[in-house]
Coordinates of C-alpha atoms and ligand atoms in Angstrom, one line a residue:
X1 CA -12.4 -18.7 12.8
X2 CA -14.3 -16.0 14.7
X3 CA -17.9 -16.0 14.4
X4 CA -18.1 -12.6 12.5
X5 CA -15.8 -13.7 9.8
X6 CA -17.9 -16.9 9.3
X7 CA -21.3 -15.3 9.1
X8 CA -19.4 -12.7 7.1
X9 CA -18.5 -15.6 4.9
X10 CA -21.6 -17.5 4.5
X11 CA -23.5 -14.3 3.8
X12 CA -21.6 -13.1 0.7
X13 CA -21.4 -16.5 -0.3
X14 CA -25.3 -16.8 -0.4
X15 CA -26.0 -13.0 -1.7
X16 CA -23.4 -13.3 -4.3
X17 CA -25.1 -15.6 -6.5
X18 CA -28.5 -13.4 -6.3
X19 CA -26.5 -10.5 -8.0
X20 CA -26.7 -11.5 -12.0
X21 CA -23.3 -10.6 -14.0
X22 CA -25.6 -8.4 -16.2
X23 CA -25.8 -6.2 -12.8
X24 CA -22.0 -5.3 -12.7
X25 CA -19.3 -3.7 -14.9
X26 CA -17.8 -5.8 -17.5
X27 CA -14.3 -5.2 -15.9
X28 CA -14.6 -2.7 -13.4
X29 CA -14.6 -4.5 -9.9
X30 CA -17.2 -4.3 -7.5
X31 CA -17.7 -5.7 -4.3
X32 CA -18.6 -9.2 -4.2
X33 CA -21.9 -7.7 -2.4
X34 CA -22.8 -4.5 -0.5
X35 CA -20.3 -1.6 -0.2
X36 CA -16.6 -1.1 -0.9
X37 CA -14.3 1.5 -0.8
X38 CA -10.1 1.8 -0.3
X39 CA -8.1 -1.2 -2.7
X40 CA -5.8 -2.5 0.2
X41 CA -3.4 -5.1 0.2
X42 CA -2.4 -4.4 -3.6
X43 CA 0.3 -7.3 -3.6
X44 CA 1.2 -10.5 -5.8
X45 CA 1.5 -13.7 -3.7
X46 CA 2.4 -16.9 -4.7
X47 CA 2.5 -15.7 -8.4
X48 CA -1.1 -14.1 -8.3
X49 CA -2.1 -10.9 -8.4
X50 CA -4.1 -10.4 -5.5
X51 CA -6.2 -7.4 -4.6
X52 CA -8.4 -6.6 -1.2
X53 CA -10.3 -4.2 -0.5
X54 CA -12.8 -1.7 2.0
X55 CA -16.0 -4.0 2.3
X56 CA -19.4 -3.9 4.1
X57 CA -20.7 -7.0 2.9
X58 CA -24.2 -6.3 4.8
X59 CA -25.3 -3.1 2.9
X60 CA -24.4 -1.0 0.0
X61 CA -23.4 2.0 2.5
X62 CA -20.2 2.4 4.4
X63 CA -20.4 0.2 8.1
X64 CA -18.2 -2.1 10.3
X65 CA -15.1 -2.2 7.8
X66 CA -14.1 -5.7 6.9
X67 CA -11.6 -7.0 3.9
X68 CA -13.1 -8.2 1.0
X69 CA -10.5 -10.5 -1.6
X70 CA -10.2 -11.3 -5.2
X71 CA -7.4 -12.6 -6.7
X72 CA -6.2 -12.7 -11.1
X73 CA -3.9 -13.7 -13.1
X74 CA -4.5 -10.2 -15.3
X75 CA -5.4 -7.8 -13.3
X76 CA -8.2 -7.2 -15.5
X77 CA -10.7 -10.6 -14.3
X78 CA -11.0 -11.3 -11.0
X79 CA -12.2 -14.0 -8.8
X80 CA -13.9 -13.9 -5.6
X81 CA -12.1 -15.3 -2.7
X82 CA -13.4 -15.3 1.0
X83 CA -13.6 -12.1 3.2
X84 CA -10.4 -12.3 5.1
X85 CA -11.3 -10.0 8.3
X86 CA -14.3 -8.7 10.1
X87 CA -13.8 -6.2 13.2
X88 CA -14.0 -8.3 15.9
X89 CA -10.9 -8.2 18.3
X90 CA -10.8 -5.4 21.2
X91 CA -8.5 -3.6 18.7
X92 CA -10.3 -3.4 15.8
X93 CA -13.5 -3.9 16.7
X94 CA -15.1 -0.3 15.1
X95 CA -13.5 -1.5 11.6
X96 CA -10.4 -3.1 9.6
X97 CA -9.5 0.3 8.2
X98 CA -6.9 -0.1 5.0
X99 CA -3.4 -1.0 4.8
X100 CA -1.4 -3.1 2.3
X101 CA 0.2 -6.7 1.8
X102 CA 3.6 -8.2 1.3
X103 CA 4.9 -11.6 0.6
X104 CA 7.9 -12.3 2.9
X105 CA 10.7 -14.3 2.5
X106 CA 9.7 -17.3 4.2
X107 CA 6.4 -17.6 1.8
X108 CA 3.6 -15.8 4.0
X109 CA 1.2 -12.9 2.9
X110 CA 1.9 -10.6 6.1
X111 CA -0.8 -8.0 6.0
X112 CA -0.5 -4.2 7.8
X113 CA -3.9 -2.7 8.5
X114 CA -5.1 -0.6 10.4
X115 CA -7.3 -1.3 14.0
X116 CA -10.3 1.3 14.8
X117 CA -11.4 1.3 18.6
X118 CA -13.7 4.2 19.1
X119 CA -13.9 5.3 23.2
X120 CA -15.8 8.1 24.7
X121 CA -14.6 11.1 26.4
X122 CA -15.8 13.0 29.5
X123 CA -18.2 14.7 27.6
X124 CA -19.9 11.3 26.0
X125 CA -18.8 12.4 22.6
X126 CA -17.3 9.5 20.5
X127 CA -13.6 9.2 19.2
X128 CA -11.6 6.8 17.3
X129 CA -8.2 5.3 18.4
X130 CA -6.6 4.2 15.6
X131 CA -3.2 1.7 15.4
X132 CA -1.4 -0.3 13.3
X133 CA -2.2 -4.2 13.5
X134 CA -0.6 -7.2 11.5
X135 CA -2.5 -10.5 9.9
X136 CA -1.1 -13.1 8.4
X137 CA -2.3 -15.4 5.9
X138 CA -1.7 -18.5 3.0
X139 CA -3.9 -16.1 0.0
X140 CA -7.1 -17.5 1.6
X141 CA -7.5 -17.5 5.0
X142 CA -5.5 -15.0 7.8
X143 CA -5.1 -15.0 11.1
X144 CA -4.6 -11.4 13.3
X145 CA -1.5 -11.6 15.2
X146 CA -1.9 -12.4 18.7
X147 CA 0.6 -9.7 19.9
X148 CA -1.8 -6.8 17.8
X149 CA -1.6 -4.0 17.7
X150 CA 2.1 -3.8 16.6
X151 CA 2.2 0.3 16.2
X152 CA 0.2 2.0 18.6
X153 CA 0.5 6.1 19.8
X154 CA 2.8 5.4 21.8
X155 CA 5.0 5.0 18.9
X156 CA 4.3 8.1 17.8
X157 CA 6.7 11.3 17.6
X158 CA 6.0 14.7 19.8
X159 CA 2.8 16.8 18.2
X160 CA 1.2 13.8 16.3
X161 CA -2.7 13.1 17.1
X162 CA -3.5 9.6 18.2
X163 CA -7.2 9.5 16.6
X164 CA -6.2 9.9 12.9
X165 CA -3.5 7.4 12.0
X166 CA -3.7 4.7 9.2
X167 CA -3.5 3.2 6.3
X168 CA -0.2 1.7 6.1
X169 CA 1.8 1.3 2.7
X170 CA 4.9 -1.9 3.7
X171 CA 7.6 -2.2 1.5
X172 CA 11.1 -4.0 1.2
X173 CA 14.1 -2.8 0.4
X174 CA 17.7 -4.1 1.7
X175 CA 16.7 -6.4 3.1
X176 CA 14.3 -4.6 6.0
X177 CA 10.6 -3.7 5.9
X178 CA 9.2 -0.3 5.7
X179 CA 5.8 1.3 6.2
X180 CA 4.4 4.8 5.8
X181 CA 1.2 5.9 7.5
X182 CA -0.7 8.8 7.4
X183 CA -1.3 11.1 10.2
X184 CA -3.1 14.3 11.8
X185 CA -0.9 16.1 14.2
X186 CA -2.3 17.5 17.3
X187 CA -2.7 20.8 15.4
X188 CA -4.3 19.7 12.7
X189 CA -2.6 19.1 9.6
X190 CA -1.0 16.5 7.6
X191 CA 1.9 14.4 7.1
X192 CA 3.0 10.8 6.6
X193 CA 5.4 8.8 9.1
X194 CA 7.6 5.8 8.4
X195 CA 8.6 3.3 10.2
X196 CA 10.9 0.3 9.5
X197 CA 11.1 -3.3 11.1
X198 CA 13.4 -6.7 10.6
X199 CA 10.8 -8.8 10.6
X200 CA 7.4 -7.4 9.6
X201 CA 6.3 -7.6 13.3
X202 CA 8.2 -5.0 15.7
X203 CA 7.9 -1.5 14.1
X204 CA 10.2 0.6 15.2
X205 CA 9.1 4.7 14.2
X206 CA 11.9 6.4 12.1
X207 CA 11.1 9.5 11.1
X208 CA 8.5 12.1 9.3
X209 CA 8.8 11.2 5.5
X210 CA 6.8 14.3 4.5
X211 CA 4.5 17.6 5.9
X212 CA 1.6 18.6 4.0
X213 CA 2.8 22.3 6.2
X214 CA -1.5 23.2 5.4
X215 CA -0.9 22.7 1.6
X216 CA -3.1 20.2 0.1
X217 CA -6.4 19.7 2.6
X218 CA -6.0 18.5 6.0
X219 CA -5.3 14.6 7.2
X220 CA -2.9 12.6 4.6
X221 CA -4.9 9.2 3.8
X222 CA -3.7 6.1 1.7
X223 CA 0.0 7.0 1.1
X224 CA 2.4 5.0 -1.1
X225 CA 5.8 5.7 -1.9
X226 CA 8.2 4.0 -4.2
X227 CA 10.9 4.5 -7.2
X228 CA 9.8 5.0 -10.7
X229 CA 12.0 6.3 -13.1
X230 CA 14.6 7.5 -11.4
X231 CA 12.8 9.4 -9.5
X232 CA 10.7 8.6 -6.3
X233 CA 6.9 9.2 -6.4
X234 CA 4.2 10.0 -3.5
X235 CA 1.1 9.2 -3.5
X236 CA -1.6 10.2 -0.9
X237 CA -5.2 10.9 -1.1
X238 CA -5.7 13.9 1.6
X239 CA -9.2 15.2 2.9
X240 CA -10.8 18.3 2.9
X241 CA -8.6 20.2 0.3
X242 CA -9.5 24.1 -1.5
X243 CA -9.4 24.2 -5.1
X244 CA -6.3 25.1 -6.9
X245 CA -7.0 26.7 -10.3
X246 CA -7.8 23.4 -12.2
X247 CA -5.2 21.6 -10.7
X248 CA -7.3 20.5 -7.2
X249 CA -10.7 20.5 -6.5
X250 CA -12.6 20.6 -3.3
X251 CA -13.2 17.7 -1.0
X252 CA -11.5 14.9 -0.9
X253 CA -8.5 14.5 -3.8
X254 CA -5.4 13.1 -4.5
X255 CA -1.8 14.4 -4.9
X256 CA 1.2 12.7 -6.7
X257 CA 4.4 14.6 -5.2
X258 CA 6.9 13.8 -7.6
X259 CA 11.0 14.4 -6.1
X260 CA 13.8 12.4 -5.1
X261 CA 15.9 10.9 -2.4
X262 CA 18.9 12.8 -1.2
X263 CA 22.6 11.4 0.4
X264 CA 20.3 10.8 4.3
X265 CA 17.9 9.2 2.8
X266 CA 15.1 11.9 2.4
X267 CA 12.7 12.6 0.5
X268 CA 13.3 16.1 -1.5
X269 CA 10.2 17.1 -3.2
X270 CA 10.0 18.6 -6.9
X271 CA 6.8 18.5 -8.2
X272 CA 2.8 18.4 -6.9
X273 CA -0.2 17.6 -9.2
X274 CA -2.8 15.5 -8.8
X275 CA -3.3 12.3 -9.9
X276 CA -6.5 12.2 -11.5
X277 CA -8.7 15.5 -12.6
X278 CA -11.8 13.7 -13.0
X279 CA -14.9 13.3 -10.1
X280 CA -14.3 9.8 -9.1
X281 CA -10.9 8.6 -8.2
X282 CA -9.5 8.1 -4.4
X283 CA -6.9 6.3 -2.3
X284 CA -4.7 4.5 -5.2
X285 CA -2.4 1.5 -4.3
X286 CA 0.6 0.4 -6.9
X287 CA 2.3 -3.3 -7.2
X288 CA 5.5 -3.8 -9.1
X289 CA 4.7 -6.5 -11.4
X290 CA 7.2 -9.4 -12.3
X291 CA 8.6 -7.8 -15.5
X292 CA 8.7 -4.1 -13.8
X293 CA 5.7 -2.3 -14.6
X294 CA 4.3 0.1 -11.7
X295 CA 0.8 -0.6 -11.7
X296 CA -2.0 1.4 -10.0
X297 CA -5.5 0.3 -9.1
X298 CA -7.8 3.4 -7.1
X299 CA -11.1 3.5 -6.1
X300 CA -13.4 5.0 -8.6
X301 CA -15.1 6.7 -6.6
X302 CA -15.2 10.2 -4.2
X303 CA -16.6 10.5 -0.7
X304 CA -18.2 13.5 -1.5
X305 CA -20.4 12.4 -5.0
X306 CA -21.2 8.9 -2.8
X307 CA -25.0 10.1 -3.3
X308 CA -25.2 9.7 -7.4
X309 CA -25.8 6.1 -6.9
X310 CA -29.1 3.5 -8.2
X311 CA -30.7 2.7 -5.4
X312 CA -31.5 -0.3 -7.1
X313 CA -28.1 -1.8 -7.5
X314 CA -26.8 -4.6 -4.8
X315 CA -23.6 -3.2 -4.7
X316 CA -22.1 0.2 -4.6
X317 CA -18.3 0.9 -5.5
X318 CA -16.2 0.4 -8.6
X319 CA -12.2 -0.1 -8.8
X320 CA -10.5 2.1 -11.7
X321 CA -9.6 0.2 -14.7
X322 CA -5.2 -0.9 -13.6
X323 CA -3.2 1.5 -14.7
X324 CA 0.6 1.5 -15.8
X325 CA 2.2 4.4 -14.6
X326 CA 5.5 5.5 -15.2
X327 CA 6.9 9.8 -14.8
X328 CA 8.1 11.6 -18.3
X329 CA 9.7 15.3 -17.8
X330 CA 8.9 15.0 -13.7
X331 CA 5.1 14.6 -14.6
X332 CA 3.0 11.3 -14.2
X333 CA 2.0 9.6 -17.0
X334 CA -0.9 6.9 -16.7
X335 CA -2.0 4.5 -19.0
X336 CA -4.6 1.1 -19.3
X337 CA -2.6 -2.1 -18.5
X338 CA -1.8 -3.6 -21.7
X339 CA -3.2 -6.7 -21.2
X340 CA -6.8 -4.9 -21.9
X341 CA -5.6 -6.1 -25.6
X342 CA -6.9 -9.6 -25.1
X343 CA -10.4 -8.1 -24.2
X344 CA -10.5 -6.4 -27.5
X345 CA -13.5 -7.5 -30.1
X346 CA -14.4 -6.3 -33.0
X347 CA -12.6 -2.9 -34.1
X348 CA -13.3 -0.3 -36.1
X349 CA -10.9 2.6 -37.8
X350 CA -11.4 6.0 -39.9
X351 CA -9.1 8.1 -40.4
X352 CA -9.0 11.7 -41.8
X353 CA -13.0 11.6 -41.0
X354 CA -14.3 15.6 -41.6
X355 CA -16.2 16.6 -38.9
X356 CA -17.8 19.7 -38.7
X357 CA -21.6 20.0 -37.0
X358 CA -23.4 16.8 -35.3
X359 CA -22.0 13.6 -36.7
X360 CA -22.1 9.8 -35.5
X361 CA -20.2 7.3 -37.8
X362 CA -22.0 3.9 -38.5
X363 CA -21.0 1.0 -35.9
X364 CA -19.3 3.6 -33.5
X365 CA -21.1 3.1 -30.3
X366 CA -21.4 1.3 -27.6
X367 CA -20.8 0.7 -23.6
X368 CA -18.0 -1.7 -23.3
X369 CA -15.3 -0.2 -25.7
X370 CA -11.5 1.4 -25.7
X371 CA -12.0 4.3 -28.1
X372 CA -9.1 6.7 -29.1
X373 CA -10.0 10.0 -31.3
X374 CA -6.7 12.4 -32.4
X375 CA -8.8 15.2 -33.4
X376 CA -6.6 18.4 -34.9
X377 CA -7.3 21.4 -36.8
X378 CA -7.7 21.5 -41.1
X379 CA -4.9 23.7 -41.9
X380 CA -2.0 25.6 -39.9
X381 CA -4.3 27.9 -38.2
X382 CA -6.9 26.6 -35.7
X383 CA -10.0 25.9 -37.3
X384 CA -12.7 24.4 -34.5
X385 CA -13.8 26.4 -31.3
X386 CA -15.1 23.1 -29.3
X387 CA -15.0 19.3 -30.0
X388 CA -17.7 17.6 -27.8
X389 CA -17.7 14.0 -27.9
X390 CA -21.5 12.3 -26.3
X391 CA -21.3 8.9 -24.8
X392 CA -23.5 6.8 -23.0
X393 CA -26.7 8.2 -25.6
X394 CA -30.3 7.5 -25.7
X395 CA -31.4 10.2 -26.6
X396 CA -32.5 11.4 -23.4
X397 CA -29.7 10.8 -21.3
X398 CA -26.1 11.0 -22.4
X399 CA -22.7 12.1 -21.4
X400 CA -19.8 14.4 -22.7
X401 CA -16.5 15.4 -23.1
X402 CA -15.9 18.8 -24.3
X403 CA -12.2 20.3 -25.6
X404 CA -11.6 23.8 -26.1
X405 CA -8.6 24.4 -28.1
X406 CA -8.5 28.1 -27.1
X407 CA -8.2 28.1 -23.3
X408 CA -6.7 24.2 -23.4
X409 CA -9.2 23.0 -21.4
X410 CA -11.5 19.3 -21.5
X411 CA -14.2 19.2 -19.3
X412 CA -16.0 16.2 -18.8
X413 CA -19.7 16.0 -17.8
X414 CA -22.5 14.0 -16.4
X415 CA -24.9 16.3 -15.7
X416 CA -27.2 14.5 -18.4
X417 CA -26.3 11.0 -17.5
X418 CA -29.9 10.5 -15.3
X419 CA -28.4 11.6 -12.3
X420 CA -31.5 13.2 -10.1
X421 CA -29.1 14.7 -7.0
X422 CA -27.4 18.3 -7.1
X423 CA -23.8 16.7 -6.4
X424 CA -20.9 17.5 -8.7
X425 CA -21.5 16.2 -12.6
X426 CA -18.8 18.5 -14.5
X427 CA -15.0 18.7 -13.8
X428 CA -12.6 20.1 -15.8
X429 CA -8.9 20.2 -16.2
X430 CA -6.4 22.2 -18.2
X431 CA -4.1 20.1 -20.5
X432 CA -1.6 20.8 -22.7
X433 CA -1.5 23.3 -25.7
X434 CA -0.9 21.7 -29.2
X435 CA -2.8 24.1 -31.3
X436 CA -6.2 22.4 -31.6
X437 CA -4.3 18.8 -31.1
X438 CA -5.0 16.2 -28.9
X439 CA -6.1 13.0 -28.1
X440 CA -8.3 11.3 -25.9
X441 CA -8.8 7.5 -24.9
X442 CA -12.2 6.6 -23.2
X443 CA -12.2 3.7 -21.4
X444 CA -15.9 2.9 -20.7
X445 CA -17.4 0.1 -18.9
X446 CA -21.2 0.4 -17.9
X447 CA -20.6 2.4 -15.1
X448 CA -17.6 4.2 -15.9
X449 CA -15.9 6.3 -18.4
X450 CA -12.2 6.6 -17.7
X451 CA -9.9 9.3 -19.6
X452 CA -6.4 9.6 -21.0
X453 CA -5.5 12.4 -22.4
X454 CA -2.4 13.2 -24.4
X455 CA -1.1 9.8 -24.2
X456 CA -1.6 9.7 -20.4
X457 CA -1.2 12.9 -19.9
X458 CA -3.9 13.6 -17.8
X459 CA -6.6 11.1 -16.8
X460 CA -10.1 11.5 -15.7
X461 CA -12.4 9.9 -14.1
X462 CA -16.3 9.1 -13.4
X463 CA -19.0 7.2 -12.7
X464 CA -22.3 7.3 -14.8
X465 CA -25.2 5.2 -14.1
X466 CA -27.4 5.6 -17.0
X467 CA -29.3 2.9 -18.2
X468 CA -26.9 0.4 -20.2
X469 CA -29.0 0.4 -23.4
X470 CA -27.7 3.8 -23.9
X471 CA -24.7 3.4 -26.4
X472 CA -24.5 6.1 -29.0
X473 CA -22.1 7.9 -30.0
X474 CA -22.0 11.1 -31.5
X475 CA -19.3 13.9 -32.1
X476 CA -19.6 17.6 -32.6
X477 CA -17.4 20.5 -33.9
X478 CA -18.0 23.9 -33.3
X479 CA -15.8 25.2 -36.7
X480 CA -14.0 21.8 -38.8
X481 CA -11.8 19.5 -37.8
X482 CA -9.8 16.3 -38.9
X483 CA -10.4 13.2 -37.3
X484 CA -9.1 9.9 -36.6
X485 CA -10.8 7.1 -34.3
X486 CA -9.9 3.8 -33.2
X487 CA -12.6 1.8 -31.3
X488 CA -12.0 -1.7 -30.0
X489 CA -14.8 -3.2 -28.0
X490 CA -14.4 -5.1 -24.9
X491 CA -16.1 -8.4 -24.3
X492 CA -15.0 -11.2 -21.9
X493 CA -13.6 -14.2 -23.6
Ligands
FRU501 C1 -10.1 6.5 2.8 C2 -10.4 6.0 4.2 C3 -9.2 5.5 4.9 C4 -9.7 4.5 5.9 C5 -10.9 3.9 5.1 C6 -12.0 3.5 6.0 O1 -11.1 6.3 1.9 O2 -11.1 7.0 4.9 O3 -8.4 6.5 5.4 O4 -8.8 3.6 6.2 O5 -11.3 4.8 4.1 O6 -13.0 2.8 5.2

C-alpha cells in the first residue's frame, strides 16, 4: 500500500473517534472526517450495499480528492470502512475525481474513476488533464490497475476538450460493459459519451449518448443512465446553468431527461426537469437493488451555498436521505426508502385538525422525525391564502415551508435558520394545482430537511444548521384549513 493511502488511513482512523455521534446527523452520512462531496461507486458487492464517496480526509474544505467507503445492509446505517484511494500515481496525482463501481462476473469490485493530472501551459497558467482510470478491489482494499489510465483523450471523438472529462457511470447489459462520461467540447458546451468494453479494462469509445446543444448550463457532470419503467432515464448534474422559470435555478443543478431508446440503440429524449427544486442536492448516483427498486443517493449539498457551514463542525458534507425512484406520466417520482419504517419511534396522528392562525399541536416537534401533513381547503371553494409550516424553532431561529394555493407554489426557506452569510436561503418551485390540496413529507435529520411533495412529486432539499435544541413545530393559515398529520420519529435502534 502506497504511503498516502496509509497515512490517509491511520489519520481518519485516529480523528474519527474524536468526532462524538452527537456531532453528526442521525442518518444523513457524513464523511468519516473532513470534507466530502460526489457519492461514487454506488454499487452492491458481495451482497452489501456499498457506497464511496468525494473525501478530503485532512480538512473540512475541498483538497487532493481521495475515496472515502462505507458499506450497509439498509442503506439507511452505515459503517466506516477504510479510504480506498489517495492521489498518488502520475495519473491521478491532482485527485481521484468520481466514477462508479461494478461487481463482475468473476467476483471483483472493478471501480471506474476518474485521474486528474494538472500541467502548465506556455503561459504558466494551470490546467487539468483528466482520464478515465480502473481500480480493483475485494470491498476493502483496491489496487489501481497497472495499465491506468484505460480512457485517455486520445479516445476521444473530433471537437471534444481533453481538460473536462469525468465521472464515469459503468453498467452491464448483454453481457458487455458500458460507461458514460461527461464532457466539455472544445467549444464549450456539454454532452455525455459512452463507451463500451468486454472486459471492464479496454474501453473502446462508441458514440455521443446526448448534447446539452447550450440548454441546461455548460460541462455535463455525474451522468447515469438506466431503464426505469419502461422508459430510460438521465441523470446529470451540469454546471453553470440560467434559471428557467421555477424549473432551474442558477449555478450548479441537476437535470433528469426522461425519453427512450429507439431501433439503433439511441437515446430519444422526451422530457427535461430537474431533479430536485430545493438548495442542496448535486451529482446523484442510483443502484438497482436485489428485488428491483432504482435507488438514488445525491449529495446534499450545492457548490455554490458551500459557505452556510459551522465552522465548528469536524466534518462538512451530508448524503441525501436514499431515495426510491420510479417515472409516473413521463415525470420522476421520488420517494424515502422504505426501510426508514424500522427507524420509526413513537408516532403521533390527528386528523381533521382546524387550523386557522398560529397553532402547534402538543408532542408535535422535534429534529429527527418523518412528518406528512395533507392540508386542503374547508368546503368546495378555496378557503386559505398560505399554509406555512416552521421547523427547526427556538424561538429565535427557525425554518419554513410556505404553500400558496393560488399561484401553486411552496417555497422553502432558511433565511431564519442562524445562517450569518448572504448565500441563497429561499427556493421555490411550482407544483401541482389541486385546489388548495396537497401534501408534504419532511424528512428532517439535524442538519437536513428533505421534501416530498405530492407523493414525490417534487422533492426539495436543504441544509440547516441551527442549533439541534431547536425542535418546535408550529403551523399557520392565512384563511382556514383542514388538516391531517402523521409524525413518526426517527431514533436508531
Ligand atoms: C462534481 C465534481 C465532479 C468531480 C468531483 C471532484 O461535484 O465536480 O465532476 O469529479 O466533483 O471532487
Amino acid at each position: 500500500m502506497n504511503d498516502k493511502l496509509l497515512k490517509a488511513r491511520e489519520y481518519e482512523c485516529k480523528k474519527e473517534k474524536t468526532i462524538g455521534e452527537e456531532l453528526r446527523p442521525l442518518f444523513h452520512l457524513t464523511p468519516r472526517c473532513g470534507w466530502m462531496n460526489d457519492p461514487n461507486g454506488f454499487s452492491i458487492y458481495k451482497g452489501k450495499y456499498h457506497l464511496f464517496y468525494q473525501y478530503y480526509p485532512y480538512g473540512t474544505a475541498w483538497g487532493p480528492m481521495h475515496w472515502g467507503h462505507v458499506e450497509s445492509d439498509d442503506l439507511i446505517t452505515w459503517k466506516y470502512l477504510p479510504v480506498i484511494m489517495a492521489p498518488e500515481t502520475e495519473y491521478d496525482k491532482n485527485g481521484c475525481f468520481s466514477g462508479s463501481a461494478i461487481e463482475t462476473e468473476d467476483g471483483k469490485h472493478l471501480i471506474l474513476y476518474t485521474g486528474v493530472l494538472q500541467k502548465q501551459d506556455e503561459n504558466g497558467d494551470f490546467y487539468d488533464v483528466q482520464t478515465q482510470c480502473v481500480a480493483v478491489g475485494d470491498g476493502v482494499d483496491y489496487e489501481k490497475y497497472e495499465l491506468n489510465p484505460v480512457i485517455t483523450g486520445d479516445d476521444l471523438p473530433e471537437g471534444a476538450g481533453k481538460r473536462d472529462f469525468r465521472d464515469p457511470k459503468i453498467w452491464r447489459e448483454n453481457g458487455k460493459y458500458y460507461l458514460v462520461v461527461g464532457n466539455k467540447t472544445v467549444d464549450g458546451d456539454g454532452q455525455l459519451l459512452q463507451y463500451s468494453s468486454e472486459d471492464g479494462y479496454n474501453w473502446k469509445y462508441e458514440k455521443v449518448l446526448i448534447k446539452n446543444n447550450n440548454r441546461f448550463g455548460v460541462m455535463w457532470e455525474c451522468p447515469d443512465y438506466f431503464a426505469l419503467d419502461g422508459k430510460q432515464v438521465l441523470l446529470t448534474s451540469p454546471q453553470d446553468m440560467l434559471p428557467e422559470e421555477l424549473e432551474f435555478h442558477n449555478g450548479n443543478g441537476t437535470l433528469c431527461v426522461i425519453g427512450s431508446v429507439n431501433s439503433d440503440g439511441d437515446f430519444c429524449e422526451e422530457n427535461c426537469q430537474a431533479v430536485d427544486y430545493g438548495i442542496d442536492f448535486y451529482a446523484p448516483q442510483t443502484i438497482l437493488t436485489k428485488d428491483g427498486r432504482r435507488v438514488m443517493i445525491g449529495w446534499l449539498q450545492n457548490w455554490d451555498t458551500v459557505g452556510i457551514r459551522r465552522d465548528d463542525f469536524p466534518w462538512f458534507g451530508q448524503m441525501s436521505f436514499p431515495r426510491e425512484i420510479s417515472v409516473r406520466n413521463g415525470k420522476l417520482i421520488q420517494k424515502p426508502i422504505h426501510e426508514i419504517e424500522n427507524y420509526y419511534g413513537k408516532r403521533v396522528s390527528r386528523q381533521n385538525v382546524l387550523i386557522s392562525d398560529n397553532c402547534a399541536l402538543s408532542s408535535i416537534e422535534g429534529r429527527c422525525i418523518d412528518m406528512t401533513v395533507n392540508v386542503r381547503s374547508t368546503g368546495s371553494e378555496l378557503s386559505y391564502k398560505k399554509f406555512e409550516i416552521r421547523f427547526a424553532d427556538n424561538g429565535k431561529a427557525y425554518s419554513t415551508i410556505e404553500f400558496d394555493p393560488t399561484e401553486s407554489i411552496v417555497k422553502i426557506d432558511r433565511k431564519h435558520s442562524g445562517s450569518r452569510r448572504a448565500i441563497v436561503h429561499q427556493r421555490r418551485c411550482k407544483v401541482a394545482n389541486r385546489k388548495g390540496e396537497i401534501t408534504l413529507r419532511l424528512i428532517l435529520d439535524r442538519y437536513s430537511m428533505e421534501l416530498f411533495i405530492n407523493d414525490g412529486e417534487q422533492v426539495m432539499s436543504m441544509g440547516i444548521f441551527t442549533d439541534i435544541k431547536a425542535e418546535g413545530i408550529s403551523f399557520k393559515a392565512n384563511g382556514e384549513l383542514i388538516m391531517d398529520i402523521v409524525m413518526n420519529e426517527l431514533e436508531k435502534k
